[in-house]
Coordinates of C-alpha atoms and ligand atoms in Angstrom, one line a residue:
M1 CA 191.1 89.6 -54.4
N2 CA 193.5 90.6 -51.7
D3 CA 196.8 92.1 -52.7
D4 CA 199.3 93.4 -50.2
K5 CA 199.4 96.7 -52.1
N6 CA 195.7 97.3 -51.9
A7 CA 195.0 100.6 -50.3
S8 CA 192.8 100.6 -47.2
A9 CA 191.3 103.9 -46.2
P10 CA 191.5 104.8 -42.6
A11 CA 188.3 103.4 -41.0
A12 CA 186.0 106.3 -40.1
G13 CA 184.4 105.9 -36.8
A14 CA 186.3 102.8 -35.9
T15 CA 187.1 102.4 -32.2
A16 CA 190.6 103.7 -31.7
P17 CA 193.1 101.4 -30.0
A18 CA 195.9 102.7 -27.9
V19 CA 198.1 103.1 -31.0
D20 CA 196.0 103.4 -34.1
L21 CA 198.3 101.9 -36.7
D22 CA 196.5 103.6 -39.6
T23 CA 196.8 107.0 -38.1
L24 CA 200.5 106.4 -37.5
R25 CA 201.0 105.2 -41.1
H26 CA 199.1 108.0 -42.6
S27 CA 201.0 110.5 -40.5
A28 CA 204.3 109.0 -41.7
A29 CA 203.1 109.5 -45.3
H30 CA 202.6 113.2 -44.5
L31 CA 206.1 113.3 -42.9
M32 CA 207.5 111.7 -46.0
A33 CA 205.8 114.2 -48.3
H34 CA 207.0 117.0 -46.1
A35 CA 210.6 115.8 -46.5
V36 CA 210.2 115.3 -50.3
L37 CA 208.8 118.8 -50.9
D38 CA 211.6 120.2 -48.7
L39 CA 214.3 118.4 -50.6
F40 CA 212.9 118.4 -54.1
P41 CA 211.1 121.7 -54.7
G42 CA 208.7 121.7 -57.6
T43 CA 207.6 118.1 -56.9
Q44 CA 203.9 117.6 -56.8
A45 CA 202.2 115.4 -54.2
G46 CA 199.3 113.1 -55.2
I47 CA 197.7 110.9 -52.6
G48 CA 199.4 109.3 -49.6
P49 CA 197.2 106.7 -47.8
A50 CA 197.9 104.1 -45.1
V51 CA 198.0 100.6 -46.5
E52 CA 197.9 97.2 -45.0
T53 CA 201.7 97.0 -44.8
G54 CA 202.6 100.7 -44.1
F55 CA 202.1 103.8 -46.2
Y56 CA 202.9 105.3 -49.5
Y57 CA 202.8 108.7 -51.2
D58 CA 202.7 109.4 -55.0
F59 CA 204.8 112.1 -56.3
L60 CA 205.1 113.8 -59.7
R61 CA 208.6 114.7 -60.7
P62 CA 210.5 114.4 -64.0
E63 CA 213.6 112.7 -62.5
P64 CA 213.3 109.3 -60.9
F65 CA 214.0 109.0 -57.2
S66 CA 217.2 107.0 -56.7
S67 CA 218.1 104.9 -53.7
D68 CA 220.3 107.7 -52.5
D69 CA 217.3 110.0 -52.7
L70 CA 215.3 107.6 -50.6
A71 CA 218.1 107.6 -48.0
A72 CA 218.2 111.4 -48.0
I73 CA 214.4 111.6 -47.7
E74 CA 214.5 109.2 -44.8
A75 CA 217.2 111.3 -43.1
R76 CA 215.2 114.4 -43.6
M77 CA 212.1 112.7 -42.1
R78 CA 214.2 111.8 -39.0
E79 CA 215.2 115.4 -38.6
L80 CA 211.6 116.6 -38.9
A81 CA 210.5 113.9 -36.4
D82 CA 213.2 114.8 -33.9
R83 CA 212.0 118.4 -33.9
D84 CA 208.6 117.2 -32.7
I85 CA 206.6 119.7 -34.9
P86 CA 203.0 120.0 -34.0
I87 CA 200.5 118.7 -36.6
V88 CA 197.6 121.2 -36.9
R89 CA 194.2 120.6 -38.4
S90 CA 192.2 123.5 -39.9
E91 CA 188.9 123.8 -41.6
I92 CA 188.9 126.4 -44.3
P93 CA 186.6 127.5 -47.2
K94 CA 187.2 125.5 -50.4
A95 CA 188.1 128.6 -52.4
E96 CA 190.7 129.4 -49.8
A97 CA 192.2 125.9 -50.0
V98 CA 192.2 126.1 -53.8
R99 CA 194.1 129.4 -53.6
L100 CA 196.7 128.0 -51.0
F101 CA 197.5 124.9 -53.0
T102 CA 197.6 126.8 -56.4
E103 CA 200.1 129.2 -54.8
R104 CA 202.2 126.2 -53.9
G105 CA 202.0 124.8 -57.4
Q106 CA 200.2 121.7 -56.1
T107 CA 197.7 121.4 -59.0
L108 CA 196.9 117.7 -58.3
K109 CA 195.8 118.7 -54.8
V110 CA 193.7 121.5 -56.4
E111 CA 192.1 118.8 -58.6
L112 CA 191.3 116.7 -55.5
I113 CA 189.9 119.7 -53.6
Q114 CA 187.7 120.7 -56.5
E115 CA 186.3 117.2 -56.8
K116 CA 185.3 117.2 -53.1
G117 CA 181.7 118.2 -52.3
G118 CA 180.8 120.8 -49.7
D119 CA 182.2 124.3 -49.1
I120 CA 184.6 123.6 -46.3
V121 CA 187.6 121.4 -46.5
S122 CA 190.1 120.2 -43.9
T123 CA 193.8 120.6 -44.1
Y124 CA 196.7 119.5 -42.0
S125 CA 199.9 121.4 -41.6
Q126 CA 203.3 120.9 -40.0
E127 CA 205.5 123.9 -40.3
G128 CA 205.7 124.9 -44.0
F129 CA 204.1 121.6 -45.2
L130 CA 200.4 121.7 -45.9
D131 CA 198.2 118.8 -47.0
F132 CA 194.5 118.5 -48.0
C133 CA 193.3 115.7 -45.9
L134 CA 190.5 114.3 -43.8
G135 CA 192.8 113.0 -41.1
P136 CA 193.1 111.9 -38.4
H137 CA 196.8 112.4 -37.6
V138 CA 199.0 112.0 -34.6
A139 CA 199.5 115.3 -32.6
S140 CA 203.1 115.9 -33.6
T141 CA 205.9 114.5 -35.7
G142 CA 207.8 113.4 -32.6
L143 CA 205.4 110.5 -32.3
L144 CA 206.8 109.0 -35.4
K145 CA 210.0 107.1 -34.4
H146 CA 210.3 103.8 -36.1
F147 CA 210.0 104.1 -39.8
K148 CA 211.8 103.0 -42.9
L149 CA 211.4 103.8 -46.6
L150 CA 211.3 100.7 -48.7
S151 CA 210.9 101.1 -52.4
V152 CA 209.8 103.3 -55.2
S153 CA 207.6 102.1 -58.1
G154 CA 205.4 103.6 -60.8
A155 CA 201.8 104.4 -60.3
Y156 CA 199.2 106.2 -62.4
W157 CA 197.4 109.3 -61.1
K158 CA 194.1 108.0 -59.8
G159 CA 195.1 104.5 -60.8
D160 CA 194.2 105.2 -64.5
E161 CA 196.9 104.4 -67.1
R162 CA 195.5 107.2 -69.3
N163 CA 196.7 109.6 -66.6
V164 CA 200.2 110.8 -65.9
Q165 CA 202.6 108.4 -64.3
M166 CA 203.8 109.2 -60.8
Q167 CA 206.5 107.7 -58.5
R168 CA 205.1 105.9 -55.5
I169 CA 207.4 105.7 -52.5
Y170 CA 206.5 102.9 -50.0
G171 CA 207.5 103.0 -46.3
A172 CA 206.8 101.1 -43.1
V173 CA 206.2 102.6 -39.7
F174 CA 205.5 100.9 -36.3
P175 CA 205.0 101.9 -32.7
T176 CA 208.1 100.0 -31.6
A177 CA 211.6 99.3 -33.0
A178 CA 211.0 95.6 -32.4
E179 CA 207.9 95.6 -34.6
L180 CA 209.6 97.4 -37.4
E181 CA 212.6 95.0 -37.2
S182 CA 210.4 92.0 -37.4
H183 CA 208.4 93.5 -40.3
L184 CA 211.6 94.2 -42.2
H185 CA 212.7 90.6 -41.6
L186 CA 209.3 89.4 -42.9
L187 CA 209.7 91.5 -46.1
E188 CA 213.1 90.1 -46.7
E189 CA 211.7 86.5 -46.3
A190 CA 208.8 87.4 -48.6
R191 CA 211.2 88.8 -51.2
K192 CA 213.1 85.5 -51.1
R193 CA 209.9 83.5 -51.5
D194 CA 208.3 85.7 -54.2
H195 CA 206.7 83.3 -56.6
R196 CA 207.6 85.6 -59.5
R197 CA 211.2 84.9 -58.7
L198 CA 210.9 81.2 -57.6
G199 CA 208.4 80.2 -60.3
P200 CA 210.7 80.8 -63.2
E201 CA 213.8 79.8 -61.2
L202 CA 212.3 76.4 -60.4
D203 CA 211.1 76.1 -64.0
L204 CA 207.4 76.0 -62.9
Y205 CA 205.8 78.7 -65.0
S206 CA 206.5 81.8 -67.0
T207 CA 204.7 84.7 -68.6
N208 CA 205.8 86.3 -71.8
E209 CA 205.4 89.8 -73.3
D210 CA 204.6 88.4 -76.8
L211 CA 201.9 86.2 -75.4
G212 CA 200.4 89.0 -73.4
G213 CA 200.4 90.0 -69.7
G214 CA 198.4 88.0 -67.2
L215 CA 198.5 84.8 -69.2
I216 CA 200.3 81.9 -67.6
L217 CA 202.4 79.3 -69.3
W218 CA 202.6 76.2 -67.1
H219 CA 206.0 74.4 -67.6
P220 CA 206.2 70.6 -67.2
K221 CA 207.0 70.8 -63.5
G222 CA 204.3 73.3 -62.7
A223 CA 201.9 71.5 -64.9
R224 CA 202.7 68.3 -63.0
I225 CA 201.8 69.9 -59.7
R226 CA 198.7 71.3 -61.3
A227 CA 197.7 67.9 -62.6
I228 CA 198.2 66.4 -59.1
I229 CA 196.1 69.1 -57.6
E230 CA 193.4 68.6 -60.2
Q231 CA 193.4 64.8 -59.7
Y232 CA 193.2 65.2 -56.0
W233 CA 190.4 67.8 -56.4
R234 CA 188.3 65.6 -58.6
E235 CA 188.7 62.5 -56.4
R236 CA 187.8 64.5 -53.3
H237 CA 184.7 66.0 -55.0
W238 CA 183.4 62.7 -56.2
A239 CA 184.0 61.2 -52.7
G240 CA 182.3 64.3 -51.3
G241 CA 179.0 63.8 -53.2
Y242 CA 179.7 66.2 -56.1
D243 CA 179.5 65.7 -59.8
V244 CA 182.1 67.1 -62.1
L245 CA 181.1 69.1 -65.2
Y246 CA 182.9 70.6 -68.3
T247 CA 181.5 73.6 -70.0
P248 CA 182.8 75.7 -72.9
H249 CA 184.9 78.9 -72.7
I250 CA 182.6 81.0 -74.8
G251 CA 178.9 81.6 -75.1
R252 CA 176.3 83.7 -76.9
E253 CA 175.5 87.2 -75.8
V254 CA 172.0 86.2 -74.7
I255 CA 173.3 84.0 -71.9
F256 CA 175.3 86.9 -70.4
Q257 CA 172.3 89.2 -70.9
T258 CA 170.1 86.8 -68.9
S259 CA 172.7 86.3 -66.2
G260 CA 173.1 90.1 -65.8
H261 CA 176.9 90.0 -66.5
L262 CA 176.5 92.4 -69.5
D263 CA 174.7 94.8 -67.1
F264 CA 176.9 94.5 -64.1
Y265 CA 180.1 93.0 -65.1
K266 CA 180.8 94.2 -68.6
D267 CA 184.0 96.1 -67.6
S268 CA 185.6 92.9 -66.6
M269 CA 184.7 91.1 -69.8
Y270 CA 186.5 91.1 -73.1
A271 CA 185.0 92.5 -76.3
P272 CA 182.7 90.1 -78.1
M273 CA 183.6 88.1 -81.2
D274 CA 181.4 87.7 -84.2
I275 CA 180.4 84.1 -85.0
D276 CA 177.9 83.7 -87.8
G277 CA 176.6 87.2 -87.2
Q278 CA 176.1 86.6 -83.5
N279 CA 178.1 88.1 -80.6
Y280 CA 179.9 85.6 -78.4
Y281 CA 181.8 86.4 -75.2
M282 CA 184.5 84.6 -73.4
K283 CA 183.0 83.6 -70.0
P284 CA 184.0 85.6 -66.9
M285 CA 182.2 83.1 -64.7
N286 CA 181.0 79.5 -65.0
C287 CA 177.6 79.9 -63.3
P288 CA 175.4 80.6 -66.3
F289 CA 176.7 77.5 -68.0
H290 CA 175.9 75.3 -65.0
I291 CA 172.5 76.8 -64.8
Q292 CA 171.9 75.7 -68.5
I293 CA 172.6 72.1 -67.4
Y294 CA 170.2 72.5 -64.5
K295 CA 167.6 73.8 -66.8
S296 CA 168.1 71.0 -69.4
R297 CA 165.4 69.0 -67.7
M298 CA 162.7 69.2 -65.2
R299 CA 164.0 69.0 -61.6
S300 CA 162.1 67.5 -58.7
Y301 CA 162.8 68.0 -55.0
R302 CA 163.9 64.4 -55.0
D303 CA 166.9 65.3 -57.3
L304 CA 168.2 67.9 -54.9
P305 CA 170.7 68.8 -53.7
L306 CA 172.7 68.9 -56.8
R307 CA 176.4 69.6 -56.3
W308 CA 178.2 70.4 -59.5
A309 CA 181.9 71.3 -59.7
E310 CA 184.1 72.3 -62.6
L311 CA 187.7 73.4 -63.0
G312 CA 186.4 76.2 -65.2
T313 CA 188.7 78.5 -67.1
V314 CA 187.4 82.1 -67.2
Y315 CA 188.8 85.3 -68.7
R316 CA 188.5 88.7 -67.0
Y317 CA 189.9 92.0 -67.8
E318 CA 192.4 93.4 -65.3
R319 CA 194.3 96.6 -65.8
S320 CA 197.9 95.9 -67.0
G321 CA 199.2 97.9 -64.0
T322 CA 197.4 95.5 -61.6
L323 CA 198.7 92.2 -63.0
H324 CA 200.9 90.4 -60.5
G325 CA 202.6 87.1 -61.3
L326 CA 200.1 84.2 -60.6
L327 CA 198.1 86.2 -58.2
R328 CA 196.4 88.6 -60.5
V329 CA 196.0 87.3 -64.1
R330 CA 193.6 87.7 -67.1
G331 CA 192.9 84.0 -67.7
F332 CA 192.5 81.5 -64.9
T333 CA 190.9 78.3 -63.8
Q334 CA 188.5 78.5 -60.9
D335 CA 187.8 75.4 -58.8
D336 CA 184.2 76.3 -59.0
A337 CA 181.1 74.6 -57.8
H338 CA 177.4 75.3 -57.5
I339 CA 175.0 73.8 -55.1
F340 CA 171.3 73.8 -55.9
C341 CA 169.1 72.7 -53.0
T342 CA 165.7 73.1 -51.2
P343 CA 165.2 75.4 -48.2
D344 CA 165.2 72.4 -45.9
Q345 CA 168.6 71.4 -47.1
I346 CA 170.5 74.7 -46.8
E347 CA 171.7 74.2 -43.3
S348 CA 173.1 70.8 -43.9
E349 CA 174.6 71.8 -47.2
I350 CA 176.3 74.8 -45.8
L351 CA 177.8 72.8 -43.0
R352 CA 178.9 70.2 -45.5
V353 CA 180.6 72.7 -47.8
L354 CA 182.3 74.4 -44.9
D355 CA 183.7 71.1 -43.6
F356 CA 184.7 70.1 -47.1
S357 CA 186.5 73.4 -47.7
L358 CA 188.4 73.3 -44.4
S359 CA 189.4 69.7 -45.0
I360 CA 190.8 70.5 -48.4
L361 CA 192.7 73.5 -47.2
A362 CA 194.2 71.4 -44.4
D363 CA 195.6 68.9 -46.9
F364 CA 197.7 71.8 -48.2
G365 CA 198.8 72.7 -44.7
F366 CA 196.4 75.6 -44.2
T367 CA 194.9 75.0 -40.8
D368 CA 195.0 78.5 -39.3
N369 CA 192.4 80.4 -41.2
K370 CA 190.6 83.7 -40.8
I371 CA 186.8 83.5 -41.5
E372 CA 184.7 86.4 -42.5
L373 CA 180.9 86.4 -42.6
S374 CA 179.5 89.0 -44.9
V375 CA 175.8 89.9 -44.3
R376 CA 173.3 92.6 -45.3
D377 CA 173.4 96.1 -44.1
P378 CA 170.3 96.0 -41.9
H379 CA 169.6 99.7 -42.5
N380 CA 169.6 99.4 -46.2
P381 CA 167.6 96.3 -47.3
A382 CA 166.5 97.9 -50.6
K383 CA 170.1 97.5 -51.8
Y384 CA 169.8 93.7 -52.1
C385 CA 167.8 91.4 -54.4
G386 CA 166.0 88.4 -53.1
A387 CA 163.1 87.9 -50.6
D388 CA 163.7 89.0 -47.1
D389 CA 162.9 85.6 -45.5
R390 CA 165.3 83.9 -47.9
W391 CA 168.1 86.3 -46.9
R392 CA 167.3 85.6 -43.2
Q393 CA 167.4 81.9 -43.7
A394 CA 170.6 82.0 -45.7
E395 CA 172.4 84.2 -43.2
A396 CA 171.2 82.0 -40.4
S397 CA 172.5 78.9 -42.1
L398 CA 175.9 80.4 -42.5
V399 CA 176.0 81.5 -38.8
K400 CA 174.7 78.1 -37.7
A401 CA 177.4 76.2 -39.7
L402 CA 180.2 78.4 -38.2
E403 CA 178.8 78.0 -34.7
T404 CA 178.2 74.3 -35.0
R405 CA 181.9 73.9 -35.7
G406 CA 182.9 76.4 -33.0
L407 CA 184.8 78.5 -35.6
P408 CA 185.7 82.1 -34.7
Y409 CA 184.7 84.5 -37.4
E410 CA 184.3 88.2 -38.1
R411 CA 180.8 89.4 -38.9
M412 CA 180.8 92.1 -41.5
E413 CA 177.6 93.9 -41.8
G414 CA 176.9 95.5 -45.1
E415 CA 179.7 93.6 -46.8
A416 CA 177.4 91.1 -48.5
V417 CA 177.2 91.6 -52.3
F418 CA 173.7 92.6 -53.6
Y419 CA 172.8 89.0 -54.5
G420 CA 173.5 87.1 -51.3
P421 CA 175.4 86.6 -48.0
K422 CA 178.7 84.7 -48.0
I423 CA 181.5 83.2 -46.0
D424 CA 185.1 84.0 -47.0
I425 CA 188.1 82.0 -45.7
K426 CA 191.5 83.5 -45.7
V427 CA 194.4 81.1 -45.2
K428 CA 197.5 82.0 -43.2
D429 CA 200.8 81.1 -44.8
A430 CA 204.2 80.3 -43.4
L431 CA 205.0 84.0 -43.0
G432 CA 201.8 84.7 -41.3
R433 CA 200.3 86.5 -44.3
H434 CA 196.6 86.0 -45.0
W435 CA 195.3 85.1 -48.5
Q436 CA 191.7 85.1 -49.5
C437 CA 191.0 81.6 -51.0
T438 CA 187.6 80.1 -50.3
T439 CA 184.2 81.7 -50.9
I440 CA 180.8 80.2 -50.1
Q441 CA 178.2 82.5 -51.4
F442 CA 174.4 82.5 -51.8
D443 CA 172.9 83.8 -55.0
F444 CA 169.3 85.0 -55.1
N445 CA 169.9 86.9 -58.4
M446 CA 170.8 84.3 -61.0
S447 CA 168.2 81.7 -59.9
N448 CA 165.7 84.5 -60.4
R449 CA 167.0 85.8 -63.7
F450 CA 167.2 82.3 -65.2
G451 CA 163.8 81.3 -63.8
M452 CA 165.2 78.2 -62.2
T453 CA 162.6 75.9 -60.6
Y454 CA 162.0 72.5 -59.2
I455 CA 158.8 70.6 -58.5
G456 CA 158.3 70.4 -54.7
E457 CA 156.6 67.8 -52.7
D458 CA 153.4 69.8 -53.1
G459 CA 153.6 69.3 -56.9
K460 CA 154.1 73.0 -57.4
E461 CA 157.1 74.9 -58.8
H462 CA 159.6 76.4 -56.3
Q463 CA 162.9 78.3 -56.7
P464 CA 165.9 76.4 -55.5
Y465 CA 168.6 77.9 -53.4
M466 CA 171.8 78.4 -55.3
V467 CA 175.3 78.6 -53.7
H468 CA 178.5 79.5 -55.5
R469 CA 181.6 78.0 -54.0
A470 CA 185.3 78.1 -54.8
L471 CA 187.8 76.5 -52.4
M472 CA 191.2 77.4 -53.8
G473 CA 189.8 80.4 -55.7
S474 CA 191.8 79.8 -58.8
L475 CA 194.5 77.3 -59.6
E476 CA 196.9 80.0 -60.7
R477 CA 196.5 82.1 -57.6
F478 CA 196.5 79.1 -55.3
F479 CA 199.7 77.9 -57.0
G480 CA 201.3 81.3 -56.4
I481 CA 200.3 81.1 -52.7
L482 CA 201.6 77.5 -52.4
I483 CA 205.0 78.4 -54.0
E484 CA 205.5 81.2 -51.4
H485 CA 204.0 79.2 -48.5
Y486 CA 206.4 76.2 -49.1
N487 CA 209.2 78.4 -50.3
G488 CA 209.3 76.3 -53.5
A489 CA 210.0 73.1 -51.4
F490 CA 206.7 71.3 -52.1
P491 CA 205.7 68.4 -49.8
L492 CA 206.2 65.0 -51.2
W493 CA 202.7 64.5 -52.5
L494 CA 202.9 67.6 -54.6
A495 CA 206.6 67.7 -55.6
P496 CA 207.0 67.4 -59.4
V497 CA 210.1 65.3 -59.0
Q498 CA 210.1 63.5 -55.7
M499 CA 213.5 61.9 -55.8
M500 CA 216.6 62.8 -57.7
I501 CA 218.7 59.6 -58.3
V502 CA 222.4 60.4 -58.8
P503 CA 224.9 57.8 -60.0
I504 CA 228.4 58.5 -58.7
A505 CA 230.1 57.3 -61.9
E506 CA 228.9 56.4 -65.3
R507 CA 229.0 52.7 -64.5
H508 CA 226.3 53.1 -61.8
G509 CA 223.9 54.5 -64.4
A510 CA 222.2 51.2 -65.0
Y511 CA 221.6 50.6 -61.3
A512 CA 220.2 54.2 -61.0
E513 CA 217.8 53.5 -63.9
Q514 CA 216.7 50.2 -62.2
L515 CA 216.1 52.1 -59.0
A516 CA 214.0 54.7 -60.9
E517 CA 212.0 52.0 -62.4
R518 CA 211.2 50.6 -58.9
C519 CA 210.2 54.1 -57.8
R520 CA 207.8 54.5 -60.8
A521 CA 206.4 51.1 -60.1
A522 CA 205.6 52.3 -56.6
G523 CA 203.7 55.3 -58.2
L524 CA 206.5 57.7 -57.3
R525 CA 208.2 60.4 -59.5
P526 CA 211.9 59.9 -59.8
H527 CA 214.4 61.6 -62.1
V528 CA 217.9 60.2 -62.8
D529 CA 220.6 62.8 -63.1
Q530 CA 222.9 61.2 -65.8
R531 CA 224.7 64.4 -66.6
R532 CA 228.5 64.3 -66.7
E533 CA 228.9 66.6 -63.8
K534 CA 230.7 66.3 -60.5
L535 CA 228.8 64.6 -57.7
A536 CA 229.0 67.6 -55.5
Y537 CA 227.5 69.8 -58.3
K538 CA 224.6 67.4 -58.8
I539 CA 223.9 67.3 -55.1
R540 CA 223.9 71.0 -54.9
D541 CA 221.7 71.3 -58.0
A542 CA 219.0 69.0 -56.5
E543 CA 219.2 71.1 -53.3
T544 CA 218.7 74.3 -55.3
H545 CA 215.7 72.8 -57.0
K546 CA 214.3 71.7 -53.7
V547 CA 213.8 68.1 -54.7
P548 CA 212.6 66.4 -51.5
L549 CA 214.8 63.3 -51.7
L550 CA 218.2 62.6 -53.1
L551 CA 219.4 59.0 -53.7
V552 CA 223.1 58.6 -54.4
V553 CA 224.2 55.3 -55.8
G554 CA 227.7 53.9 -56.2
D555 CA 229.5 50.5 -56.0
K556 CA 228.5 49.8 -52.5
E557 CA 224.8 50.7 -53.1
A558 CA 224.7 48.7 -56.4
A559 CA 226.2 45.7 -54.7
G560 CA 224.0 45.8 -51.6
G561 CA 220.7 46.9 -53.4
T562 CA 220.6 50.1 -51.3
A563 CA 220.8 53.8 -51.8
S564 CA 222.4 56.6 -49.9
L565 CA 219.7 59.0 -48.9
R566 CA 219.6 62.8 -48.3
I567 CA 216.4 64.6 -47.4
H568 CA 215.9 68.2 -48.4
G569 CA 216.3 70.4 -45.3
Q570 CA 217.4 67.4 -43.2
G571 CA 220.7 66.4 -44.7
D572 CA 222.4 63.0 -45.0
K573 CA 220.5 59.9 -43.7
G574 CA 223.0 57.3 -44.8
A575 CA 222.3 54.0 -46.6
V576 CA 218.7 52.8 -46.7
E577 CA 217.1 49.6 -47.9
V578 CA 215.1 50.4 -51.0
D579 CA 211.9 48.4 -50.5
G580 CA 211.3 49.7 -47.1
L581 CA 212.0 53.3 -48.2
L582 CA 209.6 53.1 -51.1
A583 CA 206.8 51.6 -49.0
R584 CA 207.3 54.4 -46.4
L585 CA 207.3 57.1 -49.1
R586 CA 204.2 55.6 -50.7
S587 CA 202.4 56.0 -47.4
L588 CA 203.6 59.5 -46.9
V589 CA 202.2 60.4 -50.3
D590 CA 198.9 58.7 -49.7
T591 CA 198.4 60.5 -46.4
R592 CA 199.6 63.8 -48.0
S593 CA 202.1 64.2 -45.3
L594 CA 203.6 67.7 -45.3
T595 CA 207.0 66.5 -43.9
V596 CA 209.2 63.6 -44.7
S597 CA 209.8 61.5 -41.6
L598 CA 211.2 58.0 -42.0
Ligands
ZN1 ZN1 196.5 113.1 -44.2
ZN2 ZN1 179.1 80.8 -59.7

């Protein structure tokens, strides 16, 4: 799961571009720690990596950092940068490093040094500031020019909530002022679109302390959007040659023993519950259940491929500190599918599932995707389960599908999970951010563990190929991405309320209701605003709630059988004839148009 706060370690041995952004970021983290230790003696420094959006450093200090403190730290960083202090790497005996950091009262650093193997450790210093670090760093502080401190939040030492809580200061740094400027603008846009703000504001969903973190309450409007997505999803799947399944939320221990989840995945599963003296678990994945259906009868090569999809709700343990709105939750519904096929079918099946995925993503407006192909580490074949020739065939089918469609992709050697190679698709949203959604993944493990077979043309038993596939990932997460991508202004086909009908005075209420009835008869979703509020207020309210269309009706409209139309984001369109409008809207919905053009 990608999260903009995920730490990414500087890539060792990566080819260095002219300006290595990670080195710049990590050096800015040092500069910040330098400034913090200067200004706030007695503060302990934890870790300070480069991350996808900049850098952070964790500090241990009893008093919270205020926004004034951040400004002071940033000013101090600027002074240190202006003095262009050389950044010096040293390699020293571990015992010496322990002594140096103990002397400075940096006991967290001492802990890190002691955990590190080997007798020699590397340090970086800039004037009085010393850090235990592998590097690399820029040559001097003067190379850091365009930075900004952004926020401070809580973080546990080593990410473990049993440990002490530290203060994490985030910052951004770029090679040029223009890049920093555009990044800050993007952050501001992202803040405005944050689904954790927009979701409750638009009355789409909520979370609740009494219910428990990471559990989502879908309000009527959010639930309407979800139901539309689910309906669309099912129809596309049936049309695409899939069957749809339903399976339970819990299952006996033995099924998760056989699947291997209790060996490999137990940390993400909730404690078992006792039912009639037997342990039952909430499912973290749907696969074992689909396999039970596969195994419920003898399968022949003539039955294959089987394409089985389920909107399957699963429960996984996530640390409370990592829960994040709709993006990282503890209960969620995957748009899951499993494909079981013969070796002859994998090429066409993979191509088919790739086309299917891209076509569904495109209907939501995601056409600019980043594709990653994760394959085995060729130097370490023992790490993986499944026969060598099967791996080769599976990887070849993934490559073939991507190349057949001429899709650019990044090949990531050694990134495959132990049970099979995969394709991941990351969508690019309106702000240019990438979100991991689709996964198409072979599995050589489960078909083995469950002893899945089919009778081949030769009359003998063979093992089918099994592919896991999720397109949106989970409905919760995808919904969060959609809210931010559309900025809460859903396209007509997804909008929970498509048109707000506003009568100018009470006497126009009956005509407004009549109009709503005609909308509903056309399969559209109207709402009549009968509140005793001023017209201007109602118009503004519909705008705030990002309702795509606003139909204002008064004497003239009632007499002429028309409506005065406003389109969200486009403004006033004047009087329109109702039948023509409804027919046009119907066709926009049917074609899942992303914009309203009349
Ligand atoms: Zn460092
Ligand atoms: Zn699966």
